[in-house]
GROMACS .gro file of C-alpha atoms in nm:
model
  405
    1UNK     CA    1   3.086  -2.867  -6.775
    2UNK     CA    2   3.371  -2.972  -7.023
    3UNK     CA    3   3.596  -2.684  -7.070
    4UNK     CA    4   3.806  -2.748  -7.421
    5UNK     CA    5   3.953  -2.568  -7.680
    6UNK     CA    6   3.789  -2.705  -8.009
    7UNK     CA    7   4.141  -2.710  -8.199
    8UNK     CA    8   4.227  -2.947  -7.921
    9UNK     CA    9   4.243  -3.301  -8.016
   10UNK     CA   10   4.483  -3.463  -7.825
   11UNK     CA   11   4.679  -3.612  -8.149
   12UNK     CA   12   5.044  -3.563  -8.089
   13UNK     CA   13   5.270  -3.308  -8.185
   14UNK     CA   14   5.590  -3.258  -8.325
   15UNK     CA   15   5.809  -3.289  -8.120
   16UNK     CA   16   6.069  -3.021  -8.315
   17UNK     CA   17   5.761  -2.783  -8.281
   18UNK     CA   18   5.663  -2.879  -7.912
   19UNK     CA   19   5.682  -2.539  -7.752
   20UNK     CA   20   5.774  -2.666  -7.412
   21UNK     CA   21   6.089  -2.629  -7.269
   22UNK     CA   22   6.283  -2.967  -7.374
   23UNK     CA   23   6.622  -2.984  -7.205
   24UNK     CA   24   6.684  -3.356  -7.303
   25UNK     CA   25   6.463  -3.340  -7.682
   26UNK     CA   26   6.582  -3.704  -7.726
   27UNK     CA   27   6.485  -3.818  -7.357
   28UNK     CA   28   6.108  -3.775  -7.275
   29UNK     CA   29   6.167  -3.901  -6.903
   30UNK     CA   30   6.480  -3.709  -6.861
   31UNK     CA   31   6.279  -3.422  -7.015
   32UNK     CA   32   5.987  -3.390  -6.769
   33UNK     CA   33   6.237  -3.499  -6.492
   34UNK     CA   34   6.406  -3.179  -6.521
   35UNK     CA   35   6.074  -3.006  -6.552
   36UNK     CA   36   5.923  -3.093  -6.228
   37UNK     CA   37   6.251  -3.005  -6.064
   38UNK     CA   38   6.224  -2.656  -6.230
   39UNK     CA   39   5.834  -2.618  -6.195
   40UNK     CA   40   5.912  -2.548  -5.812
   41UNK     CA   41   6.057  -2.228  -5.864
   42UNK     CA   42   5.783  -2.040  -5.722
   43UNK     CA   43   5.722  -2.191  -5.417
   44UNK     CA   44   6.095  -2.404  -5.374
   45UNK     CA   45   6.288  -2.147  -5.526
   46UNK     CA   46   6.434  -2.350  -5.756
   47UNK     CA   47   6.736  -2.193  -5.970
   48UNK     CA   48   6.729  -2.161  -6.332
   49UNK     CA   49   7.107  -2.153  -6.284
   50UNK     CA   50   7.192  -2.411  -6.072
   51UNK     CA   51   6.955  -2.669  -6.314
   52UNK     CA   52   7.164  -2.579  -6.550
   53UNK     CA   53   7.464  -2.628  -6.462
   54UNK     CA   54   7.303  -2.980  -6.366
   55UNK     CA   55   7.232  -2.993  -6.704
   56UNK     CA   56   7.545  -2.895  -6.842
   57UNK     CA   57   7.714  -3.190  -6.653
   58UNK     CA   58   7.513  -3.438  -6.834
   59UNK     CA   59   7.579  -3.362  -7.141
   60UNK     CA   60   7.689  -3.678  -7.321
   61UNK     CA   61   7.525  -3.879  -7.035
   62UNK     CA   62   7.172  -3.859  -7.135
   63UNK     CA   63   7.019  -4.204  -6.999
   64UNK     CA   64   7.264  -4.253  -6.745
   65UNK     CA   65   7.072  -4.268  -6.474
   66UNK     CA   66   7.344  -4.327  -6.212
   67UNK     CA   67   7.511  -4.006  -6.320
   68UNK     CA   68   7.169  -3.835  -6.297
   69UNK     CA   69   7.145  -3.891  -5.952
   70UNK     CA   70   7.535  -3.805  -5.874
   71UNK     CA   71   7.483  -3.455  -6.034
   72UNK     CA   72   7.126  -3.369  -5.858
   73UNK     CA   73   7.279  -3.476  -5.561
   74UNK     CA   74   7.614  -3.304  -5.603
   75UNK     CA   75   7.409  -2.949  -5.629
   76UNK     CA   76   7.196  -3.084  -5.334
   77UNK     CA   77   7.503  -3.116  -5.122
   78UNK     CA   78   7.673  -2.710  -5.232
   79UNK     CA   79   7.302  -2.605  -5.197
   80UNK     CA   80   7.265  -2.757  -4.838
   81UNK     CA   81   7.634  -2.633  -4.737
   82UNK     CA   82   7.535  -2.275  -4.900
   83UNK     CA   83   7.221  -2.286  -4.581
   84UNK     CA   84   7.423  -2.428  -4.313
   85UNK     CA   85   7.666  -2.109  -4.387
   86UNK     CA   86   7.362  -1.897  -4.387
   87UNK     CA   87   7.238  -2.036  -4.098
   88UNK     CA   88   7.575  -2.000  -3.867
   89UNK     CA   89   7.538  -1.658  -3.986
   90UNK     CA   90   7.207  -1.641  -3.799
   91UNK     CA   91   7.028  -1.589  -4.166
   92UNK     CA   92   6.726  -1.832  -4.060
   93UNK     CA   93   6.511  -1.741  -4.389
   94UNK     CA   94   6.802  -1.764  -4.638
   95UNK     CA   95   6.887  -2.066  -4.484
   96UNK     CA   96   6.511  -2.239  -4.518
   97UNK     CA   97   6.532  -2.111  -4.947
   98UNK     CA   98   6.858  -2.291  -4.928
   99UNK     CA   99   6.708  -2.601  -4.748
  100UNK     CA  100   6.410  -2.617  -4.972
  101UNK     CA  101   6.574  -2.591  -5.348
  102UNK     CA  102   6.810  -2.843  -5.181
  103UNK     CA  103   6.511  -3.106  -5.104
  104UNK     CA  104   6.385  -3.077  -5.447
  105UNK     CA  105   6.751  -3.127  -5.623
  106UNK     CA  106   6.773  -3.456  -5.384
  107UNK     CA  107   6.418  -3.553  -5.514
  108UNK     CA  108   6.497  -3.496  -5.845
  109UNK     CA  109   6.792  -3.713  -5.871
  110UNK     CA  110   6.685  -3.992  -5.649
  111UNK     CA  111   6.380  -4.069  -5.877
  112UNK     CA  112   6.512  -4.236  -6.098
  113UNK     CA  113   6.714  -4.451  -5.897
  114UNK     CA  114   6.605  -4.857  -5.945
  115UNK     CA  115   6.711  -5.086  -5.796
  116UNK     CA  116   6.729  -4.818  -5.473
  117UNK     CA  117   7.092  -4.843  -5.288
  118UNK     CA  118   7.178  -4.729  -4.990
  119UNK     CA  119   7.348  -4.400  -5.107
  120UNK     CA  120   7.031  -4.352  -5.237
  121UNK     CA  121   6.804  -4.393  -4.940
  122UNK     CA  122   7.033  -4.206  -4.752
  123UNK     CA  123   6.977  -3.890  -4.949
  124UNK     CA  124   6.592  -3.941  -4.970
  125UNK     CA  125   6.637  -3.964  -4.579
  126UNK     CA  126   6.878  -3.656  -4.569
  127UNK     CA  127   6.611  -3.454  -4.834
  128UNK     CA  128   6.318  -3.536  -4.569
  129UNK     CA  129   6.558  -3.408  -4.263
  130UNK     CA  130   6.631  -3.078  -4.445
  131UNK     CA  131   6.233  -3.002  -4.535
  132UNK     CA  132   6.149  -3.014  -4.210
  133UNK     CA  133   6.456  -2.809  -4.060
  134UNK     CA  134   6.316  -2.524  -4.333
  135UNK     CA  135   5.974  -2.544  -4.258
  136UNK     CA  136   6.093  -2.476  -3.852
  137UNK     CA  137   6.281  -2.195  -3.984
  138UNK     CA  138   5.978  -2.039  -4.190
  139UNK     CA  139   5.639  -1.871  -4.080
  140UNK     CA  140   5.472  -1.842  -4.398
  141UNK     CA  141   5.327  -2.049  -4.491
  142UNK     CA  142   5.357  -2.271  -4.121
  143UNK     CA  143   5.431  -2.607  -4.271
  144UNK     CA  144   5.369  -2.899  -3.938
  145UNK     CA  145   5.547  -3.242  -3.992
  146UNK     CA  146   5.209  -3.485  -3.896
  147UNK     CA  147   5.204  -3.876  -3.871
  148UNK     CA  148   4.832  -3.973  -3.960
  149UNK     CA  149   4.701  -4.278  -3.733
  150UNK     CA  150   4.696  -4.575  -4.028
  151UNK     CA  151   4.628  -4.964  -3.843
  152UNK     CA  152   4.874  -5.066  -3.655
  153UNK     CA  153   5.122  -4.788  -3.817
  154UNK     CA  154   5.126  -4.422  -3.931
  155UNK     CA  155   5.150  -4.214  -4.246
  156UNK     CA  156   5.383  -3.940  -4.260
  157UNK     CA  157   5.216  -3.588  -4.373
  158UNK     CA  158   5.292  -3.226  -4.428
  159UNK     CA  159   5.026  -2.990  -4.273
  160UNK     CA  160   5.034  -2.670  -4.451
  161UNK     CA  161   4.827  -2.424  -4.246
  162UNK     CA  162   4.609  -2.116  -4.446
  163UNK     CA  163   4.705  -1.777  -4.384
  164UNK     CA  164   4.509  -1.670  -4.057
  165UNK     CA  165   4.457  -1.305  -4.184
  166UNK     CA  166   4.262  -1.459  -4.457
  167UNK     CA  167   4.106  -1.779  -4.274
  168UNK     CA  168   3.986  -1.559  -3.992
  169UNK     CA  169   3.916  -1.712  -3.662
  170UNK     CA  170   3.643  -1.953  -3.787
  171UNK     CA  171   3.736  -2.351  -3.858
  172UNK     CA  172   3.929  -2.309  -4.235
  173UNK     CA  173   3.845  -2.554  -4.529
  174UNK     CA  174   4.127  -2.772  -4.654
  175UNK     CA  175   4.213  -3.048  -4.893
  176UNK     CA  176   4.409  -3.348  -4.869
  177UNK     CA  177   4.668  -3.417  -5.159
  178UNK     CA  178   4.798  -3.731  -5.192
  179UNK     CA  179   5.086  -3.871  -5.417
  180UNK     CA  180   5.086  -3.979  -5.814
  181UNK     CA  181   5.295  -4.272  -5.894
  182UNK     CA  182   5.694  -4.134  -5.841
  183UNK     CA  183   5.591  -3.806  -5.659
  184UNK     CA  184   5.624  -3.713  -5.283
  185UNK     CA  185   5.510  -3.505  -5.049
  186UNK     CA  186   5.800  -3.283  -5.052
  187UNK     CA  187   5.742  -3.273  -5.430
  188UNK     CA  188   5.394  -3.165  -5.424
  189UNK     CA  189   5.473  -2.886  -5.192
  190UNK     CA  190   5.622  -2.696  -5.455
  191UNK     CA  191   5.350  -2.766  -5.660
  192UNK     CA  192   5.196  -2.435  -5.531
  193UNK     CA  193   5.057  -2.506  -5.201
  194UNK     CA  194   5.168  -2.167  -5.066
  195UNK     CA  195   4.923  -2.020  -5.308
  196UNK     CA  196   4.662  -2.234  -5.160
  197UNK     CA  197   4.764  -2.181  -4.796
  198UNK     CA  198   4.726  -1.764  -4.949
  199UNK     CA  199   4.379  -1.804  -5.020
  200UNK     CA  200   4.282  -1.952  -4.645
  201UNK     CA  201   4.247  -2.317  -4.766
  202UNK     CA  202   4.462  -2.564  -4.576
  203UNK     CA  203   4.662  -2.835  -4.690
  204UNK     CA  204   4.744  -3.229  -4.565
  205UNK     CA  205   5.002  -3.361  -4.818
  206UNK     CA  206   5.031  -3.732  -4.721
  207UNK     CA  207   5.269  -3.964  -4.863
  208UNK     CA  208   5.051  -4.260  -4.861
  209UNK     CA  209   5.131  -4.639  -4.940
  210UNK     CA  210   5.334  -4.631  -5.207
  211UNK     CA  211   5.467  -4.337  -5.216
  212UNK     CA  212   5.731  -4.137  -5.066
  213UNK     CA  213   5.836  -4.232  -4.684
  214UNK     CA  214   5.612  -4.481  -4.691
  215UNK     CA  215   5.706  -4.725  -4.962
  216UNK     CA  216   6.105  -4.644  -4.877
  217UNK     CA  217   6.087  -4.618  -4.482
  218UNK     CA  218   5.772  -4.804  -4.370
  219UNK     CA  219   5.711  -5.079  -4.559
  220UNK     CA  220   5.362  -4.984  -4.734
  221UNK     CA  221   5.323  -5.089  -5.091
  222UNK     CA  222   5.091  -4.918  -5.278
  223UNK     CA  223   4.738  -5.079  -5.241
  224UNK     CA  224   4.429  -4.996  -5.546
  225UNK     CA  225   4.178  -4.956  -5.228
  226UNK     CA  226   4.244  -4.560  -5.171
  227UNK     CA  227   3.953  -4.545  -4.897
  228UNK     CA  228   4.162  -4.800  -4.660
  229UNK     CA  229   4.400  -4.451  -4.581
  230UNK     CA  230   4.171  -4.180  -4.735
  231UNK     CA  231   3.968  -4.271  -4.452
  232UNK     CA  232   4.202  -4.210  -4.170
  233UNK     CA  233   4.316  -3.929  -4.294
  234UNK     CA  234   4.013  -3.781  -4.330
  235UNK     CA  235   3.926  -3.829  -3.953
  236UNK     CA  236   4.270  -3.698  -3.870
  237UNK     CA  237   4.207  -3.372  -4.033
  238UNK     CA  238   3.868  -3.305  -3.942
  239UNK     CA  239   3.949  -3.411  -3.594
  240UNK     CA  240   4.173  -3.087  -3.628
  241UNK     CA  241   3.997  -2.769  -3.446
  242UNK     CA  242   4.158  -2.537  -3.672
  243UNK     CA  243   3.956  -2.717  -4.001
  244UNK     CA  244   3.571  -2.752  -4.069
  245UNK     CA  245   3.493  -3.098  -4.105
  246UNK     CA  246   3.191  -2.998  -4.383
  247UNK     CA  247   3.477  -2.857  -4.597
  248UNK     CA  248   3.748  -3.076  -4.655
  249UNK     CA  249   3.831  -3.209  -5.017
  250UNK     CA  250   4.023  -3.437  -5.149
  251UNK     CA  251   4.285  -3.457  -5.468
  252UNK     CA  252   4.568  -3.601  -5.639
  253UNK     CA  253   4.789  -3.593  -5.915
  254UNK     CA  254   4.882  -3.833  -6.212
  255UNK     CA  255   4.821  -4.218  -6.096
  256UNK     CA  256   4.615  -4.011  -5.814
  257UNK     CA  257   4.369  -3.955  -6.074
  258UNK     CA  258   4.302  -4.306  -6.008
  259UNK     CA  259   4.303  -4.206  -5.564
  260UNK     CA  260   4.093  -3.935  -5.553
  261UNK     CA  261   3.791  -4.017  -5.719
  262UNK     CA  262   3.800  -4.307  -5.540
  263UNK     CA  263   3.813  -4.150  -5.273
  264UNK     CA  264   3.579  -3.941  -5.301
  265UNK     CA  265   3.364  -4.206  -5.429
  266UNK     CA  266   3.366  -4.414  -5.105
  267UNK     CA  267   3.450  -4.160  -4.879
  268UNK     CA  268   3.146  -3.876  -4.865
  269UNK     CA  269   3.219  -3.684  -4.627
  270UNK     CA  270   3.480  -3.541  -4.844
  271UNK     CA  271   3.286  -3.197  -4.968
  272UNK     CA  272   3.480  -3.201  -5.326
  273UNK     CA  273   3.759  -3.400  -5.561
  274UNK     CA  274   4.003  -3.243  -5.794
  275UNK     CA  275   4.190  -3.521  -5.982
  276UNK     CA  276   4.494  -3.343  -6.144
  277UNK     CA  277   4.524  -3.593  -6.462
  278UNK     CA  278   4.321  -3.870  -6.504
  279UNK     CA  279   4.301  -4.232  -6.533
  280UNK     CA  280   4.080  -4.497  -6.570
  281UNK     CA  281   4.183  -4.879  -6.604
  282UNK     CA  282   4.565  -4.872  -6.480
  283UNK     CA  283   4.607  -5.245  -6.557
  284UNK     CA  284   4.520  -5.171  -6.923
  285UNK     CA  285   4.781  -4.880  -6.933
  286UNK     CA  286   5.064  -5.167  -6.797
  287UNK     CA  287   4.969  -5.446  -6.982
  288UNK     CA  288   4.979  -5.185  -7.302
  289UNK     CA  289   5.329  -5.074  -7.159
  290UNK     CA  290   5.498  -5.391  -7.104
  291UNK     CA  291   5.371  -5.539  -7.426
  292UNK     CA  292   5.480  -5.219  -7.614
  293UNK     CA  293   5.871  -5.255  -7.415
  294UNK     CA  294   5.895  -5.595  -7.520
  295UNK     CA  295   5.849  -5.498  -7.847
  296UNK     CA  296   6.093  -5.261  -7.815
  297UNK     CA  297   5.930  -4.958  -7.820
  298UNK     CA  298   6.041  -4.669  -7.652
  299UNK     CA  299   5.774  -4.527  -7.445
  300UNK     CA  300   5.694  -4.173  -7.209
  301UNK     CA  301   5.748  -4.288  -6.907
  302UNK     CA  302   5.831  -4.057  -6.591
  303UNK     CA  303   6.017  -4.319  -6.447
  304UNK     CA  304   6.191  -4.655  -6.507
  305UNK     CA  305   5.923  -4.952  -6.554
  306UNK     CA  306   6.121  -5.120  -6.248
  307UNK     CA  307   5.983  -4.825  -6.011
  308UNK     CA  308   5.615  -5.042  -6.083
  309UNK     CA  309   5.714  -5.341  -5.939
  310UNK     CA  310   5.921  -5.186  -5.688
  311UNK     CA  311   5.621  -4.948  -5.554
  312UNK     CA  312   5.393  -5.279  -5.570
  313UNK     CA  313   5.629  -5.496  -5.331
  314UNK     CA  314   5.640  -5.756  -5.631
  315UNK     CA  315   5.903  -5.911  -5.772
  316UNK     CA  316   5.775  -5.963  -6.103
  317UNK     CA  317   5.573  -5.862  -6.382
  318UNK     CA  318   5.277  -6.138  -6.333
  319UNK     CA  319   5.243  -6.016  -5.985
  320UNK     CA  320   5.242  -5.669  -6.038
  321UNK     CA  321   4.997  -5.678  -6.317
  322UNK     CA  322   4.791  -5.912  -6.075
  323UNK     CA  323   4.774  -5.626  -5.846
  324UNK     CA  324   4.696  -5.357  -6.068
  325UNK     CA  325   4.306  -5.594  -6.160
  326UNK     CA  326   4.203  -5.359  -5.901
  327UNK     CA  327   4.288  -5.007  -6.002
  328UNK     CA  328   3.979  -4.975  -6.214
  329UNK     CA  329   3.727  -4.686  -6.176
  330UNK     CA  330   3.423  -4.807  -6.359
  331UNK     CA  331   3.196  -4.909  -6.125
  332UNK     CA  332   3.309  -4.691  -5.850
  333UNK     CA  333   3.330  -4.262  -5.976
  334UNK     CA  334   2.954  -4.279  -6.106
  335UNK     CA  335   2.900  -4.314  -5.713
  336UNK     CA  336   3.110  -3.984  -5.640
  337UNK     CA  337   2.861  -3.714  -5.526
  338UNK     CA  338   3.075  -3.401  -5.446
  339UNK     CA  339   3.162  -3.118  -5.689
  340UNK     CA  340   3.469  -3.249  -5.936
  341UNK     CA  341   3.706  -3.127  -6.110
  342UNK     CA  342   3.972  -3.280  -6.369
  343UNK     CA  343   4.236  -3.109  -6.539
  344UNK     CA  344   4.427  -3.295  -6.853
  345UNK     CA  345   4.673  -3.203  -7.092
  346UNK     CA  346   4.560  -3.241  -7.458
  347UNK     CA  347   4.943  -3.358  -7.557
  348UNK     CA  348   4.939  -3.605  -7.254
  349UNK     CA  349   5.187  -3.871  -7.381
  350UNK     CA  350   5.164  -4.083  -7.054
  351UNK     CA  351   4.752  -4.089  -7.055
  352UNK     CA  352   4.608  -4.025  -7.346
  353UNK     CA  353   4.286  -3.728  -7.349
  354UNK     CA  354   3.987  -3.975  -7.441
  355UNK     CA  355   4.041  -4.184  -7.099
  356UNK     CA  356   4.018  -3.862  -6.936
  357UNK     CA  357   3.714  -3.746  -7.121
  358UNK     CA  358   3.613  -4.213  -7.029
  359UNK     CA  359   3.674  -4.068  -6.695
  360UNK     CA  360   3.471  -3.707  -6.665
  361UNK     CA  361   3.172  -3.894  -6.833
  362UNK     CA  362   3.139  -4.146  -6.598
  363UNK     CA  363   3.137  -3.957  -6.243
  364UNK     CA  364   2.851  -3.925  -6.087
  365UNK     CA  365   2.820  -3.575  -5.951
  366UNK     CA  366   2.591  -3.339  -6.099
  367UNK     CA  367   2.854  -3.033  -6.048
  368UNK     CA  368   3.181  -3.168  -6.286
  369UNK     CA  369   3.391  -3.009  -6.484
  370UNK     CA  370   3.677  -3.115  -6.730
  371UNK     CA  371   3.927  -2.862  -6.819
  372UNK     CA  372   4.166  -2.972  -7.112
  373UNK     CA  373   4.424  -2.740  -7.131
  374UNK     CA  374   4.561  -2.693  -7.509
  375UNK     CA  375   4.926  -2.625  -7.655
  376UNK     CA  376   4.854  -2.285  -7.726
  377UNK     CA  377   4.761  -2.197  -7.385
  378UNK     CA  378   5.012  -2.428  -7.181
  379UNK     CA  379   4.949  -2.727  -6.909
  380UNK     CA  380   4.977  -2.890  -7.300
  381UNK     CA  381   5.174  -3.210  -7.114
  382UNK     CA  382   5.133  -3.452  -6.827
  383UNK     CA  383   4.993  -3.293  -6.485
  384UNK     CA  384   5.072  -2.925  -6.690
  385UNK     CA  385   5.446  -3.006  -6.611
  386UNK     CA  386   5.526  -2.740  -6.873
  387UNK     CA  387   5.336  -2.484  -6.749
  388UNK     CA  388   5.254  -2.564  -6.341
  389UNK     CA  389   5.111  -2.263  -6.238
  390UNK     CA  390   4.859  -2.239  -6.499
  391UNK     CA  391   4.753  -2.541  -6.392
  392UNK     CA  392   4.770  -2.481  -6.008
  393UNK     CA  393   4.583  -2.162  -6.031
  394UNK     CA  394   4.259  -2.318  -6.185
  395UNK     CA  395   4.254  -2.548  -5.958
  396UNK     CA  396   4.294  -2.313  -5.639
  397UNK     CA  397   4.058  -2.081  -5.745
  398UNK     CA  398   3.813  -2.366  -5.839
  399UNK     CA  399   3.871  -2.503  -5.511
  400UNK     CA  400   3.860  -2.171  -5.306
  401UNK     CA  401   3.481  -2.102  -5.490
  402UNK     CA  402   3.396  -2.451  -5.383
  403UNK     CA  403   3.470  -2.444  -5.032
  404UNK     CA  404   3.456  -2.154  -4.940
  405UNK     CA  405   3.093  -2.094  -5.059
   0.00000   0.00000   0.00000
């Protein structure tokens, strides 16, 4: 099933008439940057205030990505201070809200950051410490710190368990959410995984190679064969009591359109796939990019073209577009099985609709659905970064009728 407004063609926009909110109008990066640090207000409690006054600071900076991550990180640090206070005070839940918007203004500014420096990794470190000490302080939803058995090593995870008075005392269904290209598990919990954990569905938000912890702590570039950890992890989880094996899914967002179809594809004991933006031939997208950056184009990127290399262990171009021959999906989704589902922005500027629609056409399963979400309605941009929860709410209530049939 294809679900798409017929006045959506994916053409682009305006940009003077693009109703999303556009702090930086001249910076797309900087732009959807900001966004994904705001679209955790729900579930982070992210400050309209306090991203302001970020913003405010960079006023006549825009590009500077150094001073990016000094004013993210300055707000991080009176945020964190603001929760220690709190929590000498013996205000354990005000100090968690405090924790968590702190995480996410860390995140925000250390994206960005290429070549990585020490100050750098030091804050991602600090922004990992600080999750954690929240999630001990909270009860709903309970969020358990996991390492996930991966060869000789382990990956590091965030177990978000589903409300008991809705999962009941049976074995709960749950879904695995791994990374995107620049995201992290700490990230991705803001991305409205409370809402999930409200319907009774579980979550395991891994940072997997590549991503997060693992590409900046452990070593683990990121690799185009997804099964190699969506394997483990799947054992992991379904070796879990509290989980039914028959009813654990898989999904991802952005590059983890390319993840969990693969995933899914070669992995079927997952019971469903929700890719949350699509891809199909990443090498094509990068050799596109890097031809179109020589040429001096500027391009919609949600990161610096460094962070490729960089999350590829590579040290140059040749090498990392040597890699990327493998992250194809022909070949490999029109062997998926499970129920899927694929969300896309019509105004995607980083993927453009028609490889999603490449994408949806291709899988295999006989229950799929696209659902193309139009700039009237919102979700209009990359991974709905203008409008999260409408995007997060399809897909848990999709999921929740899947799984918990």
């Amino acid at each position: 099933m294809e679900t798409k407004s017929a006045a959506t063609t994916g053409k682009s926009q305006n940009k003077g008439d693009d109703p999303a909110f556009l702090y930086f109008p001249t910076n797309y990066r900087w732009s959807m940057g900001l966004l994904i640090c705001l679209s955790g207000a729900p579930w982070m409690g992210t400050e309209i205030d306090e991203v302001n006054r970020v913003g405010r600071a960079l006023a006549g900076k825009v590009g500077d990505d150094t001073a990016w991550f000094t004013e993210w990180a300055r707000m991080g640090d009176k945020i964190e201070a603001r929760g220690r206070d709190e929590l000498r005070k013996g205000h354990k839940l005000t100090a968690a809200s405090c924790f968590m918007r702190a995480t996410r203004y860390y995140q925000t500014g250390e994206r960005f950051i290429q070549p990585r420096s020490q100050t750098s990794m030091d804050v991602y470190a600090k922004s990992v410490r600080i999750f954690q000490e929240a999630a001990s302080l909270m009860h709903r939803p309970r969020i358990e710190p996991v390492e996930i058995p991966y060869g000789s090593t382990t990956l590091p995870g965030l177990l978000v368990h589903p409300d008991p008075e809705v999962a009941g005392k049976n074995p709960a269904p749950a879904m695995v959410f791994f990374d995107g290209f620049d995201v992290t598990k700490e990230i991705q919990y803001g991305y409205g995984i409370p809402d999930l954990a409200a319907r009774g569905i579980g979550c395991l938000i891994v940072d997997g190679p590549g991503n997060g912890e693992s590409v900046r702590f452990r070593d683990l570039p990121l690799i185009a064969e997804t099964e190699h950890y969506a394997t483990p992890v799947y054992d992991y989880l379904a070796g879990r009591k509290e989980f039914d094996p028959k009813r654990i899914g898989v999904m991802a967002l952005s590059l983890g359109g390319y993840y969990a179809p693969r995933a899914a594809s070669l992995e079927p004991r997952y019971a469903c796939c929700v890719a949350w933006g699509a891809q199909w031939d990443y090498h094509d997208i990068w050799a596109r990019r890097l031809e179109a950056l020589d040429s001096g184009k500027v391009l919609s990127l949600s990161v610096p073209p460094e962070h490729l290399q960089w999350v590829l262990g590579v040290d140059s171009r040749a090498a990392a577009l040597k890699k990327l021959e493998g992250f194809r999906l022909d070949g490999i989704v029109q062997k998926m099985t499970c129920p899927f589902l694929l969300l896309h922005g019509a105004g995607d500027e980083q993927i453009p609709l028609p490889l999603a629609e490449k994408l949806y056409n291709a899988v295999g399963s006989k229950q799929k659905e696209l659902k193309v979400f139009s700039r009237e309605e919102g979700g209009f941009h990359h991974c709905q970064v203008d409008n999260v929860t409408i995007g997060v709410h399809y897909m848990w209530d999709w999921i929740a009728e899947v799984l918990k049939q």
